[in-house]
Coordinates of C-alpha atoms in Angstrom, one line a residue:
M1293 CA 138.5 57.9 -18.2
N1294 CA 135.7 59.4 -20.4
F1295 CA 132.8 57.5 -19.0
T1296 CA 130.4 58.7 -21.7
R1297 CA 132.6 57.3 -24.5
W1298 CA 133.3 54.2 -22.6
S1299 CA 129.7 53.4 -21.8
A1300 CA 128.7 54.1 -25.4
R1301 CA 130.4 50.9 -26.5
F1302 CA 127.9 48.7 -24.6
P1303 CA 125.8 46.7 -27.1
G1304 CA 122.1 47.7 -27.1
T1305 CA 122.6 51.2 -25.6
Q1306 CA 121.2 54.3 -27.2
R1307 CA 124.7 55.7 -27.7
R1308 CA 125.9 52.9 -30.1
A1309 CA 125.4 54.8 -33.4
A1310 CA 127.0 58.0 -32.0
A1311 CA 130.0 56.1 -30.8
R1312 CA 130.6 54.3 -34.1
T1313 CA 130.4 57.7 -35.9
E1314 CA 132.9 59.2 -33.5
H1315 CA 135.2 56.2 -33.8
A1316 CA 135.2 56.2 -37.6
A1317 CA 136.0 59.9 -37.6
A1318 CA 138.9 59.4 -35.3
Q1319 CA 140.3 56.7 -37.5
A1320 CA 140.0 58.8 -40.6
K1321 CA 141.8 61.6 -39.0
R1322 CA 144.7 59.4 -38.0
G1323 CA 144.7 57.7 -41.4
E1324 CA 144.1 54.3 -40.1
G1325 CA 142.3 51.8 -42.2
A1326 CA 141.8 49.0 -39.6
V1327 CA 141.8 48.4 -35.9
P1328 CA 143.3 45.3 -34.3
A1329 CA 140.9 42.8 -33.0
A1330 CA 141.9 43.5 -29.4
R1331 CA 143.6 46.5 -27.9
G1332 CA 146.8 45.7 -26.1
G1333 CA 147.0 42.4 -28.0
R1334 CA 149.1 41.5 -31.1
A1335 CA 147.0 41.6 -34.3
D1336 CA 147.5 38.9 -36.9
P1337 CA 148.5 40.7 -40.1
G1338 CA 146.9 38.0 -42.2
A1339 CA 143.7 37.9 -40.3
E1340 CA 140.5 39.4 -41.8
R1341 CA 138.2 41.6 -39.8
S1342 CA 135.1 39.7 -38.8
T1343 CA 131.9 41.4 -39.7
P1344 CA 128.6 40.6 -38.1
A1345 CA 125.6 39.5 -40.2
D1346 CA 124.1 42.9 -40.1
G1347 CA 127.1 44.3 -41.9
R1348 CA 128.2 46.6 -39.1
P1349 CA 131.8 46.5 -38.0
A1350 CA 132.4 44.6 -34.7
D1351 CA 133.3 46.6 -31.6
S1352 CA 137.0 46.5 -31.2
T1353 CA 137.1 46.7 -27.4
V1354 CA 135.0 45.7 -24.4
S1355 CA 136.2 47.6 -21.4
G1356 CA 135.5 47.0 -17.7
T1357 CA 135.5 43.9 -15.5
G1358 CA 132.2 44.3 -13.7
T1359 CA 129.5 41.6 -13.7
G1360 CA 126.7 42.1 -16.2
A1361 CA 127.2 45.5 -17.6
G1362 CA 131.0 45.3 -18.1
T1363 CA 130.7 42.0 -20.0
G1364 CA 127.5 42.4 -21.8
T1365 CA 125.8 39.7 -19.8
G1366 CA 123.3 41.7 -17.9
P1367 CA 119.6 40.9 -18.2
G1368 CA 118.1 41.6 -21.5
T1369 CA 121.4 42.1 -23.3
G1370 CA 121.5 38.8 -25.1
T1371 CA 125.1 37.9 -26.2
A1372 CA 127.9 40.2 -26.9
P1373 CA 131.5 39.9 -27.9
A1374 CA 134.0 39.5 -25.0
Q1375 CA 137.8 40.2 -25.1
R1376 CA 140.0 37.4 -24.0
T1377 CA 143.6 37.2 -25.2
G1378 CA 142.6 38.7 -28.5
V1379 CA 139.9 36.1 -29.3
L1380 CA 136.2 37.1 -29.4
T1381 CA 134.0 34.6 -27.5
A1382 CA 130.3 34.6 -26.8
V1383 CA 129.2 35.1 -23.2
P1384 CA 125.9 33.6 -22.2
S1385 CA 123.3 35.7 -20.5
L1386 CA 121.6 34.7 -17.2
D1387 CA 118.5 33.8 -19.1
E1388 CA 120.4 31.0 -20.7
L1389 CA 121.6 29.5 -17.5
S1390 CA 119.7 26.6 -15.8
V1391 CA 118.7 27.3 -12.2
R1392 CA 119.0 23.6 -11.4
E1393 CA 122.5 23.6 -12.8
V1394 CA 123.5 26.6 -10.7
L1395 CA 122.0 25.3 -7.5
G1396 CA 123.4 21.8 -8.1
R1397 CA 127.0 23.1 -8.3
L1398 CA 126.9 25.3 -5.2
P1399 CA 129.1 24.0 -2.4
A1400 CA 126.5 25.2 0.1
L1401 CA 123.5 23.0 1.0
V1402 CA 120.4 24.0 -0.8
A1403 CA 116.8 22.7 -0.4
L1404 CA 113.6 24.0 -1.9
V1405 CA 110.3 23.4 0.0
H1406 CA 106.7 24.6 -0.9
G1407 CA 103.3 24.7 0.6
P1408 CA 102.1 25.0 4.1
E1409 CA 103.6 21.7 5.1
H1410 CA 106.9 22.7 3.5
R1411 CA 107.0 19.7 1.2
V1412 CA 110.4 18.9 -0.4
A1413 CA 110.7 20.1 -4.0
Y1414 CA 114.4 19.9 -4.5
V1415 CA 117.7 19.3 -2.7
N1416 CA 121.1 19.8 -4.4
D1417 CA 124.1 17.5 -4.5
A1418 CA 125.8 19.2 -1.5
Y1419 CA 122.7 18.6 0.6
T1420 CA 122.5 15.0 -0.4
A1421 CA 126.2 14.5 0.4
G1422 CA 125.7 16.1 3.8
F1423 CA 122.4 14.6 5.0
G1424 CA 121.6 11.9 2.4
A1425 CA 119.1 11.6 -0.4
R1426 CA 115.6 13.0 0.2
T1427 CA 112.3 12.0 -1.3
P1428 CA 110.5 14.9 -3.1
G1429 CA 106.9 15.6 -2.0
A1430 CA 107.3 14.6 1.7
P1431 CA 106.8 17.2 4.4
A1432 CA 109.9 18.8 5.8
H1433 CA 109.4 17.5 9.4
E1434 CA 109.5 14.0 8.0
A1435 CA 111.8 14.2 5.0
L1436 CA 114.2 16.9 6.5
P1437 CA 114.5 16.0 10.2
E1438 CA 117.8 17.9 10.3
L1439 CA 115.9 21.1 9.9
G1440 CA 114.0 20.4 13.0
E1441 CA 117.2 19.5 14.9
L1442 CA 118.6 22.9 13.8
G1443 CA 115.4 24.6 15.0
L1444 CA 114.5 25.9 11.5
L1445 CA 110.9 24.7 11.1
P1446 CA 109.5 27.7 12.9
L1447 CA 111.7 29.9 10.8
L1448 CA 110.2 28.5 7.6
D1449 CA 106.7 29.4 8.9
Q1450 CA 107.8 32.9 9.6
V1451 CA 109.3 33.4 6.2
Q1452 CA 106.3 32.0 4.4
R1453 CA 103.9 34.2 6.4
S1454 CA 105.8 37.4 6.2
G1455 CA 107.2 37.0 2.7
K1456 CA 110.6 38.3 4.0
P1457 CA 113.9 36.5 4.1
R1458 CA 115.4 35.5 7.4
T1459 CA 118.9 34.4 8.5
A1460 CA 119.8 32.2 11.4
K1461 CA 123.5 32.3 12.3
N1462 CA 125.7 29.6 13.7
R1463 CA 123.1 26.8 14.1
T1464 CA 124.9 23.7 15.3
A1465 CA 123.7 20.3 14.6
P1466 CA 123.0 18.0 17.6
G1467 CA 125.8 15.9 18.8
G1468 CA 128.5 18.5 18.2
G1469 CA 128.2 18.3 14.4
S1470 CA 128.7 20.9 11.8
S1471 CA 127.6 24.5 12.2
Y1472 CA 125.6 26.4 9.6
T1473 CA 124.4 29.9 8.8
V1474 CA 121.0 29.4 7.3
T1475 CA 119.2 31.8 5.0
C1476 CA 115.6 31.2 4.1
T1477 CA 114.2 33.1 1.1
P1478 CA 110.6 33.2 0.1
I1479 CA 109.9 32.3 -3.5
E1480 CA 106.9 31.8 -5.8
F1481 CA 106.7 29.4 -8.7
P1482 CA 103.8 28.3 -11.0
R1483 CA 101.8 25.1 -10.4
T1484 CA 102.2 22.3 -12.9
G1485 CA 99.3 20.5 -14.4
G1486 CA 95.6 21.1 -13.9
T1487 CA 93.4 23.4 -15.7
A1488 CA 94.7 26.7 -17.2
P1489 CA 93.6 28.9 -14.3
E1490 CA 95.4 26.5 -11.9
A1491 CA 98.5 26.5 -14.1
E1492 CA 98.6 30.3 -13.9
A1493 CA 98.4 30.2 -10.1
H1494 CA 101.5 30.2 -8.0
H1495 CA 102.8 28.3 -5.0
A1496 CA 104.5 29.9 -2.0
G1497 CA 107.8 28.3 -1.3
V1498 CA 111.0 28.7 0.6
L1499 CA 114.6 28.4 -0.6
I1500 CA 116.8 27.1 2.2
H1501 CA 120.5 27.9 1.9
L1502 CA 122.8 26.3 4.5
A1503 CA 126.4 27.6 4.5
D1504 CA 128.8 25.5 6.5
V1505 CA 130.6 27.7 9.0
T1506 CA 132.1 25.0 11.2
D1507 CA 135.6 26.3 10.9
H1508 CA 134.4 29.8 11.7
A1509 CA 132.4 28.5 14.7
E1510 CA 135.4 26.5 16.0
A1511 CA 137.6 29.6 15.6
V1512 CA 135.1 31.7 17.6
E1513 CA 135.0 29.0 20.3
R1514 CA 138.8 28.9 20.5
L1515 CA 138.7 32.7 20.8
R1516 CA 136.1 32.6 23.6
A1517 CA 138.1 29.9 25.4
S1518 CA 141.1 32.1 25.2
E1519 CA 139.1 35.1 26.5
R1520 CA 137.8 32.9 29.4
R1521 CA 141.3 31.9 30.3
Q1522 CA 142.5 35.5 30.3
R1523 CA 139.5 36.6 32.3
E1524 CA 140.1 33.8 34.9
A1525 CA 143.7 34.9 35.1
A1526 CA 142.6 38.5 35.6
V1527 CA 140.1 37.5 38.3
T1528 CA 142.7 35.4 40.1
L1529 CA 145.2 38.2 40.0
Q1530 CA 142.6 40.7 41.1
R1531 CA 141.5 38.6 44.1
S1532 CA 145.0 37.8 45.1
L1533 CA 145.9 41.5 45.2
L1534 CA 142.9 42.3 47.4
P1535 CA 143.2 41.8 51.1
Q1536 CA 142.5 38.2 52.0
E1537 CA 141.3 39.2 55.5
L1538 CA 140.4 42.7 56.5
E1539 CA 142.0 44.2 59.5
Q1540 CA 139.4 44.7 62.3
P1541 CA 140.1 47.9 64.4
D1542 CA 139.1 48.1 68.0
D1543 CA 136.5 50.8 67.4
L1544 CA 135.0 49.7 64.0
R1545 CA 133.3 46.7 62.5
I1546 CA 134.2 46.4 58.8
A1547 CA 133.1 44.2 56.0
A1548 CA 133.9 44.4 52.2
T1549 CA 132.9 42.4 49.1
Y1550 CA 134.2 42.3 45.6
Q1551 CA 132.0 41.0 42.7
P1552 CA 133.7 40.7 39.3
G1553 CA 131.6 41.5 36.2
G1554 CA 129.7 38.7 34.4
T1555 CA 131.3 36.2 32.0
E1556 CA 130.8 38.6 29.1
A1557 CA 132.6 41.5 30.9
A1558 CA 136.3 42.0 31.3
V1559 CA 137.7 42.2 34.8
G1560 CA 138.3 45.8 36.0
G1561 CA 140.6 47.3 38.6
D1562 CA 138.2 47.8 41.6
W1563 CA 140.0 47.5 45.0
Y1564 CA 139.8 48.3 48.7
D1565 CA 141.9 48.1 51.8
V1566 CA 141.8 48.7 55.6
I1567 CA 145.0 49.9 57.3
T1568 CA 145.4 50.4 61.1
L1569 CA 147.5 53.5 61.7
G1570 CA 148.0 53.2 65.5
A1571 CA 146.6 55.2 68.4
G1572 CA 143.2 53.7 67.5
R1573 CA 143.1 55.4 64.1
T1574 CA 142.2 53.5 60.9
A1575 CA 142.7 54.3 57.2
L1576 CA 140.1 53.1 54.7
V1577 CA 140.6 53.2 51.0
I1578 CA 138.6 52.2 47.9
G1579 CA 139.4 52.8 44.3
D1580 CA 138.7 51.9 40.7
V1581 CA 141.3 51.7 37.9
M1582 CA 139.9 52.8 34.6
G1583 CA 140.7 49.8 32.5
R1584 CA 140.0 46.1 32.0
G1585 CA 141.9 42.9 32.1
V1586 CA 145.2 41.9 33.6
R1587 CA 146.8 45.3 33.0
A1588 CA 144.2 47.1 35.1
A1589 CA 144.5 44.5 37.9
A1590 CA 148.3 44.9 37.9
V1591 CA 148.0 48.7 38.1
M1592 CA 145.5 48.3 40.9
G1593 CA 148.0 46.1 42.8
Q1594 CA 150.7 48.7 42.5
L1595 CA 148.4 51.5 43.8
R1596 CA 147.2 49.4 46.7
T1597 CA 150.8 48.6 47.7
A1598 CA 151.7 52.3 47.4
V1599 CA 148.7 53.3 49.6
R1600 CA 149.8 51.0 52.4
A1601 CA 153.3 52.5 52.2
Y1602 CA 152.1 56.1 52.3
A1603 CA 149.6 55.3 55.0
R1604 CA 152.4 54.2 57.3
L1605 CA 153.7 57.8 57.1
D1606 CA 150.4 58.8 58.8
L1607 CA 149.8 61.7 56.5
P1608 CA 146.6 63.6 56.0
P1609 CA 144.3 62.1 53.4
H1610 CA 144.9 64.8 50.8
E1611 CA 148.7 64.4 51.0
V1612 CA 148.3 60.6 50.5
L1613 CA 146.3 61.3 47.3
Q1614 CA 148.8 63.9 46.2
L1615 CA 151.6 61.2 46.3
L1616 CA 149.3 58.6 44.6
D1617 CA 148.6 61.1 41.8
G1618 CA 152.2 61.4 40.9
L1619 CA 152.8 57.6 41.2
A1620 CA 149.8 56.8 39.0
A1621 CA 151.1 58.9 36.2
E1622 CA 154.5 57.1 36.4
I1623 CA 153.0 53.7 36.4
D1624 CA 150.9 54.1 33.3
A1625 CA 150.0 57.6 31.9
S1626 CA 147.3 56.0 29.8
Q1627 CA 145.4 54.6 32.7
I1628 CA 143.8 56.8 35.4
A1629 CA 142.1 55.7 38.6
T1630 CA 139.5 57.1 41.0
C1631 CA 140.1 56.8 44.7
V1632 CA 138.8 57.9 48.1
Y1633 CA 141.1 57.7 51.1
A1634 CA 139.6 58.2 54.6
V1635 CA 140.9 58.1 58.2
H1636 CA 138.8 57.4 61.2
D1637 CA 139.7 58.9 64.5
P1638 CA 137.7 57.5 67.4
N1639 CA 138.8 60.3 69.8
E1640 CA 137.2 62.9 67.5
G1641 CA 134.3 60.8 66.2
L1642 CA 135.1 62.0 62.6
L1643 CA 135.9 60.5 59.3
A1644 CA 138.5 62.7 57.5
Y1645 CA 138.7 62.0 53.8
A1646 CA 139.9 63.1 50.4
S1647 CA 138.5 62.0 47.0
A1648 CA 140.2 61.8 43.6
G1649 CA 137.2 61.7 41.2
H1650 CA 135.4 59.0 43.3
L1651 CA 131.8 58.7 44.3
P1652 CA 130.8 60.3 47.6
I1653 CA 130.9 58.4 50.9
L1654 CA 127.4 57.7 52.4
V1655 CA 126.9 57.8 56.2
R1656 CA 123.8 56.8 58.0
D1657 CA 123.5 58.0 61.6
E1658 CA 121.9 56.2 64.5
H1659 CA 118.5 57.8 63.7
G1660 CA 118.5 56.4 60.1
T1661 CA 119.3 59.7 58.3
V1662 CA 121.7 59.2 55.3
R1663 CA 124.1 62.0 54.3
R1664 CA 126.6 62.3 51.5
A1665 CA 130.1 63.4 52.2
A1666 CA 130.3 66.8 50.5
D1667 CA 133.2 68.2 48.6
P1668 CA 136.2 68.4 48.2
T1669 CA 136.5 66.1 45.3
G1670 CA 139.5 66.4 42.9
P1671 CA 140.1 64.8 39.5
P1672 CA 141.1 61.2 39.1
L1673 CA 144.6 60.0 39.9
G1674 CA 147.1 60.3 37.1
T1675 CA 145.8 63.5 35.7
G1676 CA 148.3 65.7 37.7
G1677 CA 148.2 69.5 38.3
W1678 CA 145.7 69.4 41.1
L1679 CA 146.1 70.1 44.8
H1680 CA 143.8 67.8 46.7
T1681 CA 142.2 68.9 50.0
S1682 CA 140.6 67.0 52.9
G1683 CA 137.1 67.2 54.3
T1684 CA 135.4 65.6 57.4
I1685 CA 132.1 63.9 58.1
A1686 CA 130.8 62.9 61.5
L1687 CA 130.9 59.1 62.3
G1688 CA 129.6 58.8 65.8
P1689 CA 128.3 55.7 67.8
G1690 CA 125.6 53.8 65.9
S1691 CA 126.7 55.2 62.5
T1692 CA 127.3 53.2 59.3
A1693 CA 129.4 54.4 56.4
V1694 CA 129.5 52.9 52.9
L1695 CA 132.4 53.2 50.4
Y1696 CA 131.7 51.8 46.9
T1697 CA 132.8 51.8 43.3
D1698 CA 130.7 53.0 40.3
G1699 CA 129.7 49.5 39.3
L1700 CA 127.2 49.5 42.2
V1701 CA 125.3 52.5 41.1
E1702 CA 126.0 53.1 37.4
R1703 CA 123.5 51.8 34.8
R1704 CA 123.3 52.4 31.1
G1705 CA 120.7 55.0 30.2
E1706 CA 120.5 56.4 33.7
D1707 CA 122.1 59.3 35.4
I1708 CA 124.6 58.1 38.0
D1709 CA 123.0 60.4 40.6
E1710 CA 119.9 58.3 40.3
G1711 CA 122.0 55.3 41.2
V1712 CA 123.5 57.0 44.2
A1713 CA 120.0 58.1 45.3
A1714 CA 118.8 54.5 45.1
L1715 CA 121.8 53.4 47.2
E1716 CA 120.9 56.0 49.8
R1717 CA 117.3 54.6 50.0
A1718 CA 118.7 51.1 50.3
L1719 CA 121.2 52.1 53.0
A1720 CA 118.4 53.9 55.0
G1721 CA 116.6 50.6 55.4
A1722 CA 119.5 48.2 55.7
Q1723 CA 120.1 46.8 59.2
G1724 CA 122.4 44.3 60.6
T1725 CA 126.1 43.6 60.7
P1726 CA 128.4 45.1 58.0
T1727 CA 128.5 41.8 56.2
V1728 CA 124.7 41.6 56.1
I1729 CA 124.4 45.2 54.9
C1730 CA 126.9 44.5 52.1
D1731 CA 124.7 41.7 50.8
R1732 CA 121.5 43.7 51.1
L1733 CA 122.9 46.6 49.2
M1734 CA 124.2 44.4 46.4
R1735 CA 120.7 42.8 46.1
A1736 CA 118.9 46.1 46.4
L1737 CA 121.0 47.6 43.5
G1738 CA 120.5 44.5 41.3
V1739 CA 124.1 43.2 41.3
D1740 CA 124.3 39.5 40.5
A1741 CA 126.6 37.1 38.8
D1742 CA 125.7 38.5 35.3
H1743 CA 126.3 42.1 36.2
D1744 CA 128.2 44.0 33.5
D1745 CA 130.7 45.7 35.7
D1746 CA 133.0 45.1 38.6
V1747 CA 131.6 46.1 42.1
A1748 CA 133.5 46.7 45.3
V1749 CA 131.6 47.7 48.5
M1750 CA 133.0 48.4 52.0
V1751 CA 130.8 49.0 55.0
L1752 CA 132.0 50.2 58.4
Q1753 CA 130.1 50.7 61.6
Q1754 CA 130.9 52.6 64.8
P1755 CA 129.0 50.4 67.3
A1756 CA 126.9 52.1 70.0
R1757 CA 128.2 50.3 73.1
S1758 CA 126.3 49.9 76.3
G1759 CA 126.5 47.8 79.4
A1760 CA 129.5 45.5 80.0
D1761 CA 130.8 46.2 76.5
A1762 CA 131.0 49.9 77.2
E1763 CA 133.1 49.3 80.3
L1764 CA 135.9 48.1 78.0
F1765 CA 136.2 51.5 76.3
H1766 CA 137.3 54.6 78.2
N1767 CA 138.9 57.9 77.5
A1768 CA 140.7 60.4 79.8
A1769 CA 142.6 63.6 78.9
L1770 CA 144.6 66.2 80.8
E1771 CA 145.5 69.7 79.5
L1772 CA 149.2 70.4 80.3
L1773 CA 149.9 74.1 81.0
G1774 CA 153.7 73.7 81.1
G1775 CA 156.1 74.6 83.9
I1776 CA 158.0 72.4 86.3
E1777 CA 154.8 71.0 87.7
A1778 CA 153.5 69.5 84.4
A1779 CA 155.5 66.3 84.5
P1780 CA 154.5 65.4 88.1
R1781 CA 150.9 66.2 87.3
A1782 CA 151.0 64.0 84.2
R1783 CA 152.4 61.1 86.2
A1784 CA 149.9 61.4 89.0
F1785 CA 147.0 61.7 86.5
A1786 CA 148.2 58.6 84.6
Q1787 CA 148.6 56.6 87.8
G1788 CA 145.1 57.4 89.0
V1789 CA 143.4 56.7 85.7
L1790 CA 145.2 53.4 85.0
A1791 CA 144.5 52.2 88.5
S1792 CA 140.8 53.1 88.1
W1793 CA 140.7 51.0 84.9
R1794 CA 141.9 48.0 87.0
F1795 CA 145.0 47.3 85.0
P1796 CA 147.6 45.0 86.5
V1797 CA 150.3 46.7 88.5
E1798 CA 153.0 45.9 86.0
L1799 CA 151.0 47.5 83.2
C1800 CA 150.2 50.5 85.3
D1801 CA 153.8 51.1 86.0
L1802 CA 154.8 50.8 82.3
G1803 CA 151.9 53.1 81.3
V1804 CA 153.0 55.8 83.9
L1805 CA 156.6 55.5 82.7
A1806 CA 155.6 55.9 79.0
A1807 CA 153.3 58.9 79.8
S1808 CA 156.1 60.6 81.8
E1809 CA 158.7 60.2 79.0
L1810 CA 156.3 61.5 76.3
V1811 CA 155.3 64.5 78.4
A1812 CA 158.9 65.2 79.2
N1813 CA 159.8 65.1 75.4
S1814 CA 156.9 67.4 74.6
L1815 CA 157.9 69.9 77.4
Q1816 CA 161.5 70.0 76.1
H1817 CA 160.9 70.1 72.3
G1818 CA 157.3 71.2 71.9
T1819 CA 155.2 74.2 72.3
P1820 CA 151.8 74.8 74.0
P1821 CA 149.1 73.8 73.9
M1822 CA 150.0 70.4 75.2
R1823 CA 147.6 67.6 76.1
L1824 CA 147.9 64.0 77.5
R1825 CA 145.3 61.6 76.5
L1826 CA 144.8 58.0 77.8
R1827 CA 142.5 55.6 76.0
R1828 CA 141.7 52.0 76.5
T1829 CA 139.9 49.6 74.2
D1830 CA 139.1 45.9 74.6
R1831 CA 142.5 45.1 73.2
R1832 CA 145.0 47.8 74.1
L1833 CA 146.0 50.8 76.1
I1834 CA 146.9 53.9 74.1
I1835 CA 148.9 56.9 75.4
E1836 CA 149.1 60.0 73.3
V1837 CA 150.7 63.5 73.9
T1838 CA 150.0 66.4 71.5
D1839 CA 151.6 69.8 71.3
G1840 CA 151.8 72.8 69.0
D1841 CA 155.2 72.0 67.3
D1842 CA 155.2 70.1 64.1
H1843 CA 158.8 68.7 64.4
L1844 CA 158.4 65.0 64.6
P1845 CA 160.7 63.1 67.0
R1846 CA 162.9 60.3 65.9
R1847 CA 164.5 57.5 67.8
R1848 CA 168.3 57.9 68.1
R1849 CA 171.1 56.2 70.0
A1850 CA 172.2 58.3 73.0
E1851 CA 175.9 58.4 74.0
P1852 CA 176.8 57.4 77.6
A1853 CA 177.6 61.0 78.5
D1854 CA 174.4 62.5 77.0
E1855 CA 171.8 63.7 79.5
T1856 CA 168.9 63.6 76.9
G1857 CA 167.8 61.6 73.9
R1858 CA 166.7 58.4 75.7
G1859 CA 163.0 59.1 76.1
I1860 CA 161.8 57.8 72.7
S1861 CA 164.1 54.8 73.0
I1862 CA 162.6 53.9 76.4
V1863 CA 159.1 54.2 75.0
A1864 CA 159.9 52.1 72.0
T1865 CA 161.4 49.5 74.2
I1866 CA 158.6 49.1 76.7
A1867 CA 155.6 49.6 74.4
S1868 CA 154.1 47.3 71.8
S1869 CA 154.4 50.1 69.1
W1870 CA 154.8 53.8 68.9
G1871 CA 154.6 56.5 66.3
S1872 CA 154.1 60.2 65.6
R1873 CA 152.1 62.3 63.1
R1874 CA 151.4 65.9 62.3
T1875 CA 148.0 67.2 63.4
P1876 CA 145.7 69.4 61.2
G1877 CA 146.2 72.4 63.4
G1878 CA 150.0 72.5 62.7
G1879 CA 151.2 70.5 65.7
K1880 CA 152.1 66.9 66.3
A1881 CA 151.0 63.9 68.2
V1882 CA 153.3 61.2 69.7
W1883 CA 151.7 58.0 70.8
C1884 CA 152.5 54.5 72.1
E1885 CA 150.4 51.3 72.6
F1886 CA 150.4 48.5 75.1
A1887 CA 148.6 45.2 74.3
L1888 CA 146.3 44.1 77.0
P1889 CA 146.7 40.6 78.4
D1890 CA 144.2 38.0 77.2
K1891 CA 141.6 37.2 79.8

């Protein structure tokens, strides 16, 4: 479109004369003597061309559909011809329209107030239909009580003082009535009556426009109710997938807490678990699925179930994360998760761990010094292509360790290291049981019911036992050098140790038999170095034999003529539980447990 030629046809523009000359020249070139009244319309052959009073030919077209400029009704344009089905009609300008008529026909509620007391000057028909007739001249707080109920009177003062319009959205009338979006616009208008100087002075007034948005507000409330129901479902699913009661190992005291995000935050996939592995060892896991809602909670539940299954294999922490990494990609490639998996071994006083993009474990020793678990830390689960590795951190008597998700330490506008440092300071001064420490850490980091992210925290303590309590925990170990004398030495050692621990005779006999069978199995199928370890806690007796061969034994059915193959079956029959695992040095450990009788 040639905008220059098109705009030249506007009445009152400086290009009118040039446009008419160009138009006449084009007609002469084509040999046309007349132009139909409207382009695209059917001209009446008998109709005469209308000529304005000034003698100039009328414009044959009025292009464009915009308001004002396109129709010739902009301010200062007067009237202009308009095209409608081939008939020229006059379009009035805004100057010819009555403000009262315009405001009176608006479907929105309109009121006009003036002066410092906001006296009523005008209300339109829609306002009268909504709130009833109003008496002009009365103050707004008397004549328009609904404005006070909507909390708009202070807004009128602000608008009148500042001279700037203000908008208040979704103001609901008391009693559950209609909802309005209110726009207050400052205006000035001349006084009426009085002397000439007074007539030229102006009032300060406010035009109040109330748009009924009840349907919109109700739709928003329905949406919010739906979101609340979905959030409640996600929270219920999340809590049901978390352990309802934590397992309490013999050597550790553990507490954990989960705090979902506030009502405005979607539920995430934070989770934790405690798994007893046997032989006094305990697996601890905490993680965070990167997502929100029911889907994140469902993925979290699948990962937690997988961790429990992999933990039963008694694998090193990094191998468990390696398996989880592949599973997370299969569950949902679009969702990744961070996780830290740790195993506590009371015999070694160590916490072995592996991290997949998770925040570092914090450990406070018995002297109050807080340390971070150093690398290794790999990428989050589900990314693939990474070989995770394990690390260790000391967890001796009197120590406290904290595992947590990012919701505890991450804040908008702050580096996450600052949050971890704040957690270190809070942990250094937190005393008491693991449950008390959980609560104190949550308060110290500012986590409350309105927190904007999910938070999971797990605290574990290795108690420093003394007195009568310490008498319930003992360790004894014997290095086996091999040879035909190893088995008799192991039986004699076990007999003496169990008797000194004052076990019943029957339990002593079963313990000696189990130790003998495990040592015999190691002598036949294992390689040096070999070691027999006996451990008692307040709940169980643990017998463990380690050697240098990584071939794990399995229980099998021995035929009547077989001379071997019955050792593991005997142990499995007399013991409460048994198992085996590979050790970090390349060997294996075979263990069994006996539950102590209740006193």
